XYZ file of C-alpha atoms in Angstrom:
670
model
C 30.482 26.403 -16.982
C 33.709 27.441 -18.589
C 36.050 28.970 -16.029
C 37.438 31.553 -18.382
C 34.202 33.407 -18.918
C 31.819 32.778 -16.059
C 30.145 35.946 -15.049
C 27.789 37.243 -12.409
C 26.134 40.493 -13.264
C 24.653 43.042 -11.007
C 21.390 43.981 -12.677
C 19.733 46.612 -10.595
C 16.444 48.150 -11.386
C 13.749 47.562 -13.894
C 11.660 49.959 -15.925
C 8.614 49.535 -18.091
C 9.522 49.818 -21.745
C 7.981 49.460 -25.140
C 9.695 47.298 -27.704
C 11.670 50.333 -28.847
C 11.975 52.949 -26.121
C 13.127 52.652 -22.501
C 11.409 55.040 -20.117
C 13.437 56.665 -17.311
C 13.634 54.511 -14.153
C 11.357 55.484 -11.315
C 11.145 54.261 -7.749
C 7.537 53.760 -6.646
C 7.954 51.338 -3.749
C 10.490 50.450 -1.017
C 11.240 47.146 -2.788
C 11.807 48.607 -6.248
C 15.255 48.248 -7.758
C 17.892 50.932 -7.352
C 17.724 53.770 -9.837
C 20.505 55.552 -11.717
C 20.248 58.476 -9.281
C 20.617 56.150 -6.287
C 23.696 54.541 -7.797
C 25.227 57.962 -8.246
C 24.322 58.985 -4.688
C 26.077 55.840 -3.458
C 29.164 56.609 -5.515
C 29.306 60.306 -4.559
C 28.825 59.671 -0.845
C 31.676 57.150 -0.795
C 33.872 59.430 -2.902
C 33.217 62.453 -0.670
C 34.041 60.390 2.405
C 37.409 59.424 0.948
C 36.573 55.730 0.650
C 37.433 55.367 -3.051
C 41.030 54.911 -4.136
C 42.234 54.939 -7.729
C 41.924 51.146 -8.037
C 38.871 50.578 -5.824
C 36.469 48.049 -7.328
C 32.740 48.023 -6.573
C 32.360 44.293 -5.977
C 28.665 44.477 -5.062
C 25.948 47.127 -4.898
C 22.550 45.900 -3.688
C 19.287 47.303 -2.448
C 19.154 46.902 1.333
C 15.557 45.847 1.817
C 13.714 47.683 4.618
C 12.370 45.598 7.515
C 9.446 43.463 6.422
C 7.003 44.975 8.906
C 7.923 48.427 7.650
C 7.283 47.408 4.045
C 3.927 45.809 4.851
C 2.862 48.939 6.713
C 4.040 51.378 4.053
C 1.453 53.378 2.104
C 1.891 55.240 -1.155
C 2.852 58.839 -0.485
C 4.614 58.134 2.812
C 8.388 58.721 3.147
C 10.275 55.892 1.499
C 13.434 54.618 3.237
C 16.087 53.573 0.716
C 19.434 52.094 1.667
C 22.257 50.372 -0.200
C 24.635 47.569 0.729
C 27.963 48.064 -1.046
C 31.071 45.858 -1.010
C 34.356 47.417 -2.119
C 37.718 45.874 -2.955
C 40.809 48.073 -2.584
C 44.327 46.703 -2.996
C 43.229 43.225 -1.958
C 41.256 44.372 1.095
C 37.460 44.003 1.289
C 35.101 46.549 2.836
C 31.354 46.642 3.393
C 29.319 49.835 3.584
C 25.707 50.675 4.329
C 24.618 53.881 2.616
C 21.382 55.708 3.421
C 20.643 57.288 0.044
C 17.447 58.897 1.388
C 19.240 60.743 4.192
C 22.410 61.199 2.141
C 24.813 59.617 4.629
C 27.002 56.556 5.217
C 25.610 54.507 8.091
C 28.652 52.237 8.377
C 31.943 51.401 6.663
C 33.878 48.345 7.878
C 36.823 46.297 6.699
C 35.960 42.616 6.304
C 38.533 40.753 8.357
C 37.188 37.210 8.001
C 35.318 37.533 4.726
C 36.132 38.427 1.144
C 34.401 40.419 -1.551
C 33.157 38.429 -4.559
C 35.590 38.104 -7.443
C 35.271 40.677 -10.189
C 35.933 40.519 -13.892
C 38.751 43.004 -13.472
C 40.530 40.468 -11.277
C 39.703 37.467 -13.438
C 41.223 38.935 -16.582
C 44.090 40.948 -15.157
C 46.569 38.074 -14.845
C 46.980 36.947 -18.450
C 50.326 38.671 -18.982
C 51.675 37.546 -15.586
C 50.617 33.929 -16.053
C 52.002 33.569 -19.555
C 55.391 34.860 -18.394
C 55.662 32.182 -15.706
C 58.401 29.733 -16.835
C 56.299 26.724 -15.821
C 53.421 27.841 -18.040
C 55.806 28.593 -20.897
C 57.408 25.151 -20.559
C 53.982 23.442 -20.603
C 52.966 25.376 -23.725
C 56.235 24.493 -25.464
C 55.701 20.788 -24.683
C 52.410 21.048 -26.519
C 53.945 22.773 -29.512
C 52.259 26.097 -28.725
C 54.619 28.975 -29.472
C 52.260 31.798 -30.505
C 51.243 33.047 -27.064
C 49.177 35.824 -28.605
C 46.535 33.147 -29.172
C 46.814 31.849 -25.601
C 44.570 33.234 -22.866
C 45.146 32.321 -19.227
C 42.436 33.002 -16.655
C 41.812 32.935 -12.914
C 38.549 32.207 -11.112
C 37.651 31.933 -7.401
C 39.055 28.937 -5.594
C 36.270 27.832 -3.310
C 37.658 26.840 0.068
C 39.156 23.334 -0.164
C 41.751 23.480 2.609
C 44.732 24.672 0.571
C 47.668 25.833 2.749
C 47.444 29.288 1.170
C 43.764 29.541 2.124
C 44.550 28.805 5.748
C 46.563 32.028 5.742
C 43.447 33.960 4.700
C 44.834 34.890 1.294
C 42.625 35.685 -1.672
C 43.216 32.607 -3.810
C 42.156 31.745 -7.354
C 42.883 28.964 -9.789
C 42.602 28.388 -13.504
C 44.134 27.289 -16.786
C 44.654 28.426 -20.382
C 42.919 28.297 -23.759
C 44.369 28.277 -27.283
C 42.330 29.868 -30.074
C 44.413 28.984 -33.159
C 42.144 28.226 -36.152
C 39.114 28.272 -33.850
C 35.645 29.402 -34.848
C 34.500 29.589 -31.230
C 36.245 29.234 -27.888
C 34.236 26.716 -25.881
C 36.238 23.639 -26.941
C 39.686 25.278 -26.903
C 40.786 24.492 -23.325
C 44.451 23.401 -23.234
C 44.337 20.011 -21.481
C 46.359 19.330 -18.369
C 47.447 22.848 -17.323
C 46.390 23.934 -13.841
C 47.657 26.546 -11.397
C 46.758 28.153 -8.066
C 47.246 31.930 -7.851
C 47.833 34.345 -4.984
C 45.573 37.107 -6.329
C 46.927 39.940 -4.219
C 50.517 38.819 -4.817
C 49.858 38.329 -8.546
C 51.821 35.097 -8.709
C 51.381 31.354 -9.188
C 51.884 29.538 -5.893
C 51.340 26.020 -7.260
C 51.567 24.681 -10.811
C 50.546 21.251 -12.139
C 50.820 19.652 -15.567
C 48.666 16.536 -15.908
C 49.950 15.701 -19.367
C 49.336 16.803 -22.932
C 46.393 15.600 -24.995
C 45.878 16.842 -28.577
C 43.128 19.447 -28.854
C 40.515 18.131 -31.332
C 39.467 20.172 -34.375
C 37.208 23.078 -33.536
C 33.463 22.505 -33.666
C 31.012 24.709 -35.556
C 28.788 25.571 -32.614
C 26.128 27.530 -34.463
C 24.144 27.297 -37.667
C 23.759 30.940 -38.572
C 20.678 30.674 -40.757
C 19.094 27.638 -39.147
C 18.726 25.777 -42.425
C 15.534 25.113 -44.310
C 12.328 23.971 -42.651
C 11.441 20.293 -42.829
C 8.999 19.409 -45.624
C 5.409 20.159 -44.718
C 6.276 22.692 -42.005
C 3.634 25.416 -41.977
C 3.806 28.734 -40.078
C 2.072 29.141 -36.716
C 1.031 32.708 -36.042
C 0.353 34.007 -32.537
C -0.444 37.628 -31.819
C -2.231 39.880 -29.366
C -3.349 42.768 -31.584
C -5.225 44.613 -28.853
C -2.216 44.642 -26.536
C -1.576 42.775 -23.268
C -4.310 41.881 -20.816
C -2.136 42.779 -17.841
C -1.596 46.313 -16.562
C 1.282 47.888 -14.656
C 0.593 50.857 -12.384
C 3.310 52.327 -10.167
C 5.273 49.108 -10.676
C 2.472 46.727 -9.642
C 1.354 44.113 -12.175
C -2.344 43.187 -12.327
C -3.527 40.176 -14.345
C -6.710 38.142 -13.855
C -6.883 37.707 -10.051
C -3.140 38.175 -9.498
C -1.244 41.262 -8.312
C 2.522 41.376 -7.771
C 5.684 43.432 -8.086
C 9.092 42.487 -9.482
C 12.622 43.769 -9.845
C 15.866 42.601 -11.413
C 18.349 42.086 -8.624
C 22.082 42.139 -9.382
C 22.897 39.089 -7.292
C 19.982 36.691 -7.774
C 18.226 37.971 -10.887
C 14.405 38.257 -10.986
C 12.696 38.879 -7.636
C 8.913 38.647 -7.256
C 7.366 40.585 -4.366
C 4.044 41.077 -2.591
C 2.079 38.473 -4.524
C -1.635 38.576 -3.742
C -4.672 36.756 -5.112
C -8.010 38.552 -5.467
C -10.753 36.353 -4.017
C -14.244 37.760 -4.523
C -12.735 41.217 -4.831
C -10.576 40.968 -1.704
C -6.755 40.679 -1.859
C -5.262 37.704 -0.031
C -1.520 37.449 0.538
C 0.348 34.458 -0.875
C 4.047 35.261 -1.257
C 5.956 38.159 0.280
C 9.068 37.438 -1.769
C 10.314 34.718 -4.086
C 13.715 34.577 -5.751
C 16.668 32.414 -6.590
C 19.141 32.368 -3.706
C 22.101 30.441 -5.133
C 23.261 28.231 -8.020
C 25.685 25.360 -7.396
C 27.349 23.520 -10.292
C 30.028 20.940 -9.325
C 31.824 18.967 -12.053
C 32.727 15.311 -11.525
C 36.180 14.432 -12.833
C 39.193 13.081 -10.916
C 41.692 15.458 -12.520
C 42.197 18.688 -10.567
C 41.924 20.766 -13.730
C 38.279 19.692 -13.826
C 37.143 18.840 -10.300
C 38.159 22.408 -9.425
C 35.156 23.440 -11.519
C 32.836 24.002 -8.564
C 30.728 27.106 -8.960
C 28.431 29.022 -6.648
C 27.398 31.559 -9.222
C 25.299 34.051 -7.293
C 27.667 34.612 -4.367
C 31.230 34.156 -5.633
C 31.255 36.387 -8.700
C 30.649 39.936 -9.752
C 31.658 39.878 -13.403
C 30.200 42.668 -15.500
C 31.278 43.187 -19.074
C 28.938 46.109 -19.586
C 26.604 43.937 -21.650
C 24.207 43.150 -18.842
C 26.188 40.548 -16.942
C 24.433 37.325 -15.952
C 21.052 38.319 -17.431
C 21.294 38.813 -21.165
C 19.045 40.638 -23.636
C 16.073 38.676 -24.897
C 15.348 37.999 -28.534
C 11.756 38.567 -29.600
C 10.375 35.547 -31.400
C 12.891 33.163 -29.765
C 13.164 33.842 -26.029
C 9.764 35.498 -25.825
C 6.874 35.902 -28.253
C 7.157 38.894 -30.570
C 4.090 40.402 -28.869
C 5.667 40.279 -25.370
C 6.289 43.383 -23.300
C 9.981 43.918 -22.561
C 11.714 45.566 -19.588
C 15.096 47.217 -19.136
C 17.512 46.958 -16.237
C 19.871 49.390 -14.528
C 23.364 48.088 -13.833
C 26.614 49.200 -12.273
C 30.137 48.842 -13.656
C 32.784 47.654 -11.224
C 34.063 51.252 -11.127
C 30.738 52.190 -9.518
C 29.119 54.012 -12.441
C 25.580 53.001 -13.530
C 24.225 52.252 -16.974
C 21.019 50.888 -18.532
C 20.527 47.800 -20.703
C 17.251 47.223 -22.573
C 15.139 44.140 -23.151
C 16.378 42.056 -20.198
C 13.013 40.703 -19.027
C 9.726 40.034 -20.733
C 6.120 39.432 -19.778
C 3.490 37.795 -21.931
C 0.312 35.762 -21.943
C 0.196 32.457 -23.755
C -2.221 29.644 -24.472
C -1.083 26.049 -24.734
C -4.237 24.596 -26.245
C -4.845 22.657 -23.013
C -8.112 22.896 -21.094
C -8.431 24.365 -17.618
C -10.912 21.540 -17.060
C -13.277 19.440 -19.169
C -15.825 16.637 -18.910
C -17.901 14.504 -21.274
C -21.432 14.041 -19.944
C -22.952 10.663 -20.815
C -26.487 11.855 -20.068
C -26.486 14.941 -22.281
C -23.870 13.810 -24.823
C -22.234 17.208 -24.302
C -18.694 18.346 -23.596
C -18.183 20.975 -20.921
C -14.874 22.715 -20.333
C -12.888 25.926 -20.425
C -9.715 26.961 -22.233
C -6.880 28.368 -20.175
C -4.050 30.856 -20.454
C -1.130 31.883 -18.251
C 1.027 34.939 -17.598
C 4.791 34.403 -17.912
C 7.501 36.660 -16.449
C 10.850 35.560 -17.936
C 14.541 36.359 -17.888
C 17.492 34.570 -19.485
C 20.795 34.273 -17.633
C 24.045 33.369 -19.356
C 26.561 32.047 -16.835
C 29.688 31.087 -18.732
C 28.762 28.346 -21.167
C 25.240 27.722 -19.847
C 22.063 29.681 -20.561
C 19.238 29.448 -18.036
C 15.674 30.592 -18.601
C 14.028 31.647 -15.335
C 10.218 31.714 -15.402
C 7.527 32.814 -12.990
C 4.232 31.594 -14.475
C 0.966 32.795 -12.978
C -1.938 30.428 -13.621
C -5.709 30.964 -13.685
C -6.220 28.139 -11.174
C -4.403 30.269 -8.546
C -1.145 28.332 -8.902
C 2.323 29.725 -9.581
C 4.755 27.600 -11.580
C 8.467 28.319 -11.268
C 10.575 27.051 -14.146
C 14.295 26.685 -14.854
C 15.230 25.852 -18.441
C 18.854 24.842 -19.102
C 20.433 25.221 -22.531
C 23.681 26.586 -23.984
C 27.004 24.789 -24.480
C 28.533 21.900 -22.534
C 31.914 22.169 -20.854
C 34.170 19.742 -22.716
C 37.691 18.384 -22.310
C 40.036 17.026 -24.943
C 40.587 13.258 -24.755
C 42.392 10.668 -26.876
C 39.214 8.685 -27.475
C 37.629 8.903 -30.922
C 34.838 6.371 -30.327
C 33.096 4.991 -27.241
C 32.832 1.346 -28.295
C 36.371 0.432 -27.296
C 38.481 0.635 -24.155
C 38.126 4.197 -22.841
C 41.161 6.215 -21.789
C 41.963 7.168 -18.204
C 40.694 10.664 -19.007
C 37.175 9.235 -19.267
C 37.123 6.047 -17.208
C 38.415 4.790 -13.873
C 37.983 1.996 -11.339
C 36.131 2.298 -8.035
C 37.106 0.733 -4.705
C 35.272 -2.482 -5.674
C 37.227 -2.781 -8.898
C 34.223 -1.797 -11.022
C 34.546 0.469 -14.047
C 33.123 4.013 -13.725
C 32.931 6.910 -16.187
C 33.484 10.621 -15.568
C 32.233 12.005 -18.883
C 30.579 11.140 -22.158
C 31.988 11.320 -25.683
C 30.020 13.917 -27.658
C 32.402 14.242 -30.634
C 35.675 12.548 -31.631
C 38.301 13.572 -29.078
C 35.741 15.575 -27.090
C 34.331 14.475 -23.733
C 31.577 16.345 -21.885
C 32.252 16.101 -18.153
C 29.438 14.831 -15.909
C 28.132 17.493 -13.531
C 25.203 18.710 -11.416
C 22.943 21.750 -11.375
C 21.334 22.873 -8.119
C 19.167 25.989 -7.757
C 18.027 27.110 -4.314
C 14.848 29.192 -4.249
C 14.032 31.334 -1.239
C 10.238 31.466 -0.858
C 8.889 33.762 1.858
C 5.338 32.437 1.800
C 2.736 34.520 3.639
C -0.486 32.549 3.212
C -3.280 34.853 4.420
C -0.744 36.665 6.584
C 2.710 36.204 8.021
C 1.928 33.498 10.607
C 2.150 30.107 8.915
C 3.043 26.527 9.831
C 4.491 23.614 7.870
C 2.029 20.754 7.470
C 3.364 17.486 6.022
C 0.603 15.185 4.810
C 2.163 11.746 4.575
C 0.491 9.128 2.397
C 0.770 5.819 4.241
C -0.520 2.249 3.755
C -3.595 1.487 5.892
C -4.635 -2.040 6.747
C -8.353 -2.756 6.798
C -9.917 -4.879 9.555
C -9.621 -8.636 9.167
C -13.403 -8.750 8.788
C -13.191 -6.649 5.632
C -14.244 -8.481 2.498
C -12.188 -8.176 -0.630
C -9.366 -5.619 -0.298
C -7.172 -5.672 2.782
C -5.101 -2.538 2.167
C -5.726 1.065 1.114
C -3.675 4.215 1.676
C -4.562 7.119 3.940
C -3.319 10.636 4.606
C -1.467 11.127 7.879
C -1.120 14.866 8.610
C 1.797 15.993 10.747
C 2.632 19.501 11.924
C 6.416 20.048 11.925
C 7.506 21.822 15.096
C 11.126 22.846 14.450
C 13.428 23.633 11.548
C 15.614 20.660 12.438
C 12.745 18.341 11.503
C 11.887 20.256 8.333
C 14.687 18.858 6.150
C 12.637 16.933 3.605
C 13.263 15.026 0.383
C 11.085 13.964 -2.511
C 10.480 10.221 -2.151
C 8.561 7.791 -4.340
C 8.540 5.255 -1.511
C 7.279 7.693 1.124
C 5.130 10.307 -0.654
C 4.019 13.412 1.176
C 2.494 16.814 0.493
C 4.237 19.906 1.843
C 1.752 22.604 2.824
C 2.243 26.066 4.290
C -0.893 26.551 6.322
C -2.477 29.406 8.225
C -4.012 27.904 11.348
C -5.927 31.107 12.031
C -7.813 31.274 8.715
C -10.259 28.681 7.405
C -12.214 28.270 4.209
C -15.990 27.816 4.139
C -15.569 24.112 4.908
C -13.574 24.769 8.083
C -10.212 23.751 6.593
C -7.007 25.676 7.272
C -6.044 27.703 4.223
C -2.701 26.734 2.723
C -0.420 26.673 -0.290
C 1.395 23.502 -1.259
C 4.871 23.249 -2.728
C 4.407 20.625 -5.423
C 7.837 19.356 -6.515
C 8.677 18.557 -10.078
C 11.447 16.234 -11.203
C 14.400 17.074 -8.978
C 17.500 15.619 -7.304
C 19.840 16.086 -4.350
C 23.615 15.995 -4.095
C 25.434 12.652 -4.141
C 28.479 14.128 -2.380
C 29.073 13.646 1.361
C 28.705 16.630 3.681
C 32.390 16.264 4.618
C 33.380 17.407 1.103
C 34.524 21.039 1.236
C 32.423 22.312 -1.697
C 29.434 20.529 -0.197
C 29.895 22.382 3.091
C 29.375 25.667 1.263
C 26.470 24.295 -0.801
C 24.826 22.131 1.843
C 21.383 23.256 0.706
C 21.700 20.661 -2.090
C 21.452 17.824 0.443
C 17.656 18.174 0.750
C 14.738 19.106 -1.486
C 13.078 21.337 1.115
C 14.205 23.231 4.175
C 12.065 25.544 6.333
C 13.362 28.234 8.682
C 11.785 31.026 10.708
C 12.029 34.369 8.939
C 15.297 36.172 9.617
C 16.190 39.218 7.474
C 19.875 38.291 7.755
C 19.260 34.869 6.197
C 18.776 35.763 2.543
C 21.539 33.842 0.778
C 21.561 30.111 1.299
C 25.381 29.882 1.202
C 25.953 33.108 3.106
C 26.447 36.755 2.199
C 30.167 36.270 1.526
C 30.859 33.062 -0.400
C 34.375 33.792 -1.699
C 36.725 31.834 0.566
C 33.886 30.746 2.855
C 34.068 27.512 4.844
C 30.269 27.321 5.008
C 29.850 28.724 8.522
C 27.144 31.134 7.314
C 24.859 28.769 5.416
C 21.507 27.047 5.641
C 22.741 23.802 7.287
C 24.385 25.891 10.014
C 21.295 28.056 10.580
C 19.001 25.086 11.158
C 21.268 23.735 13.909
C 19.538 26.300 16.141
C 16.427 24.114 15.811
C 14.121 27.119 16.063
C 10.345 26.812 16.167
C 8.523 27.061 12.835
C 4.963 26.754 14.157
C 2.468 29.581 13.748
C 5.155 32.111 12.895
C 6.696 33.839 9.898
C 8.506 31.061 8.011
C 10.580 30.781 4.846
C 10.831 27.802 2.499
C 14.073 26.926 0.708
C 13.334 24.654 -2.232
C 16.069 22.952 -4.275
C 15.664 22.389 -7.998
C 18.371 19.860 -8.814
C 19.413 17.575 -11.634
C 22.381 15.363 -12.421
C 23.565 15.959 -15.961
C 25.075 13.001 -17.792
C 25.616 14.575 -21.235
C 24.370 12.929 -24.434
C 25.580 13.160 -28.012
C 22.342 15.088 -28.639
C 23.496 17.785 -26.181
C 26.316 18.817 -28.541
C 27.139 21.308 -29.931
C 24.121 23.160 -28.502
C 22.083 21.615 -25.719
C 18.321 21.413 -26.384
C 16.516 23.234 -23.609
C 15.624 21.031 -20.632
C 12.984 22.342 -18.206
C 12.630 21.650 -14.511
C 9.674 23.127 -12.633
C 7.856 23.188 -9.313
C 4.547 24.773 -8.351
C 3.018 26.740 -5.514
C -0.532 25.369 -5.499
C -3.533 26.494 -3.442
C -4.729 23.771 -1.087
C -8.029 24.570 0.674
C -7.147 28.226 0.096
C -10.316 28.762 -1.943
C -13.833 27.433 -1.596
C -14.028 25.920 -5.081
C -12.282 25.623 -8.442
C -11.504 29.238 -9.440
C -11.603 28.413 -13.165
C -15.293 27.421 -13.243
C -16.367 30.855 -14.433
C -13.728 31.319 -17.110
C -15.182 32.486 -20.434
C -15.391 30.141 -23.399
C -13.387 32.486 -25.636
C -9.639 31.716 -25.601
């Protein structure tokens, strides 16, 4: 992601809307998003208490979820407790507050001595004039022949803890570089090569400056084709519509579709949150998922030069950047992001001055058919085909985080599965290099030598003079599975070779399933392995299906990856979740964010790898799964100038949860 424009938005609230009008927000449930009125109550209570100075920044405003037992016991019409967690930044000092908006009082207000508020857009873009006046920056620009500083923009972003001397003093530190927009159509390939500086944010000064050498900036790229061009010969229109309206219903914020019921909200820190997911089995609701949401995104770039290996982003925790346009989640375009017949939802947001506002069309929900069967079979005896068509319900948002766009899907299936999808598209981060072609000796900006004397590359040429830096994407999902209740256990079914007796004729080997109950969280750090396959099931030992099997839901991984960096690497200490595909912990309401509540300046002390050192029991108790969607991105020429969308998915799949295939009685009509 480009440092100069990465942004985390705080999208609070969602409201049911038509394609044209947004209805007023309404709170129907303890887990619903904050409303405009609740934002104002938060602001007014802090203002009345004298906690807001002229330059105070609201660095975070989040719903403080009530205790889980209280939520599960709550009934419509009962008093609804509503609290807010707010983080404020005043003159470089960070404060956290808990506000009871129901009672109209501040429960607590504390200065953060060992933690820092997330960085805000106000901070990120308030240093341009200071940075460009620094003589070292001016000298570097002059060396490059850049004299019109009106077209130069210098930026600062959070410096994740890497052991800098300034960080040891507890200072709020950022780092960054500059861009040059002369004759540019767009800004994503306008980074000025070689300029890097570390900034004391509170002191508003550069504390370290580096110039790694000038490289000519290549001609600007036309990143977009405004009209899309003409269709290829023979292309015919495909029309999809739902003239009678959606099949799902929403009542008091609860979505009902087929056998599924669930709630959702748009959370300012992690985006879409799905709550209280139940499956109707023969008319009776059965709990599946108390809460599912993204917990953190980790994107480290892989380049030896500090101007680029400083690009290490933990998007959800380090930033609160809100331009007033909706922040990280951006408006959806009907017919592109979602079908034209989709139902769209608005979100309520907060500016960093604490005032709320509403943005429309930030989430969508729609049914779709793929043309695939739910099941089918050709019967040789009757010469007949039996089968059923299928459809799914998709809840979707699109997040723009700097240069990347991510589609986040929750797809509810008729076979009682839930598919979670992450689609990556947008624009690559690129650096200017001397290389014009890749079939000769590459420059030091693209190629190096490892300790064995072998050649290695750090990026890929995507246009003459333009290298796309290799990088990773890791998404941690927090999945509070409650399969038929809160008491679950982790069952790992290992598939192992099994040797037949010597007396066996013919085959000597088969494979068998070797079930193993995992006792503690220390043993629940698991990776996808082709050599040692296993199924990961969240089972309820107290509930059985009609065949006497423990009911469970399986996490079925898709294509994924784990970090290649050692745990001793400072960024890896803060993003240690990327070291494994699956982690399991006992439920703890304080363990919501996989890299900790406060990520800015963190050394990783409050993070998933540290939590599991307690080695707590995870048997027959309330447990939480942390699943990592990860992929290593070696860019291709085809990824430039716009990257075709690349999907990564995983599924929550019923395993002995039901007595038979739930799609047997689907109708023949699509």
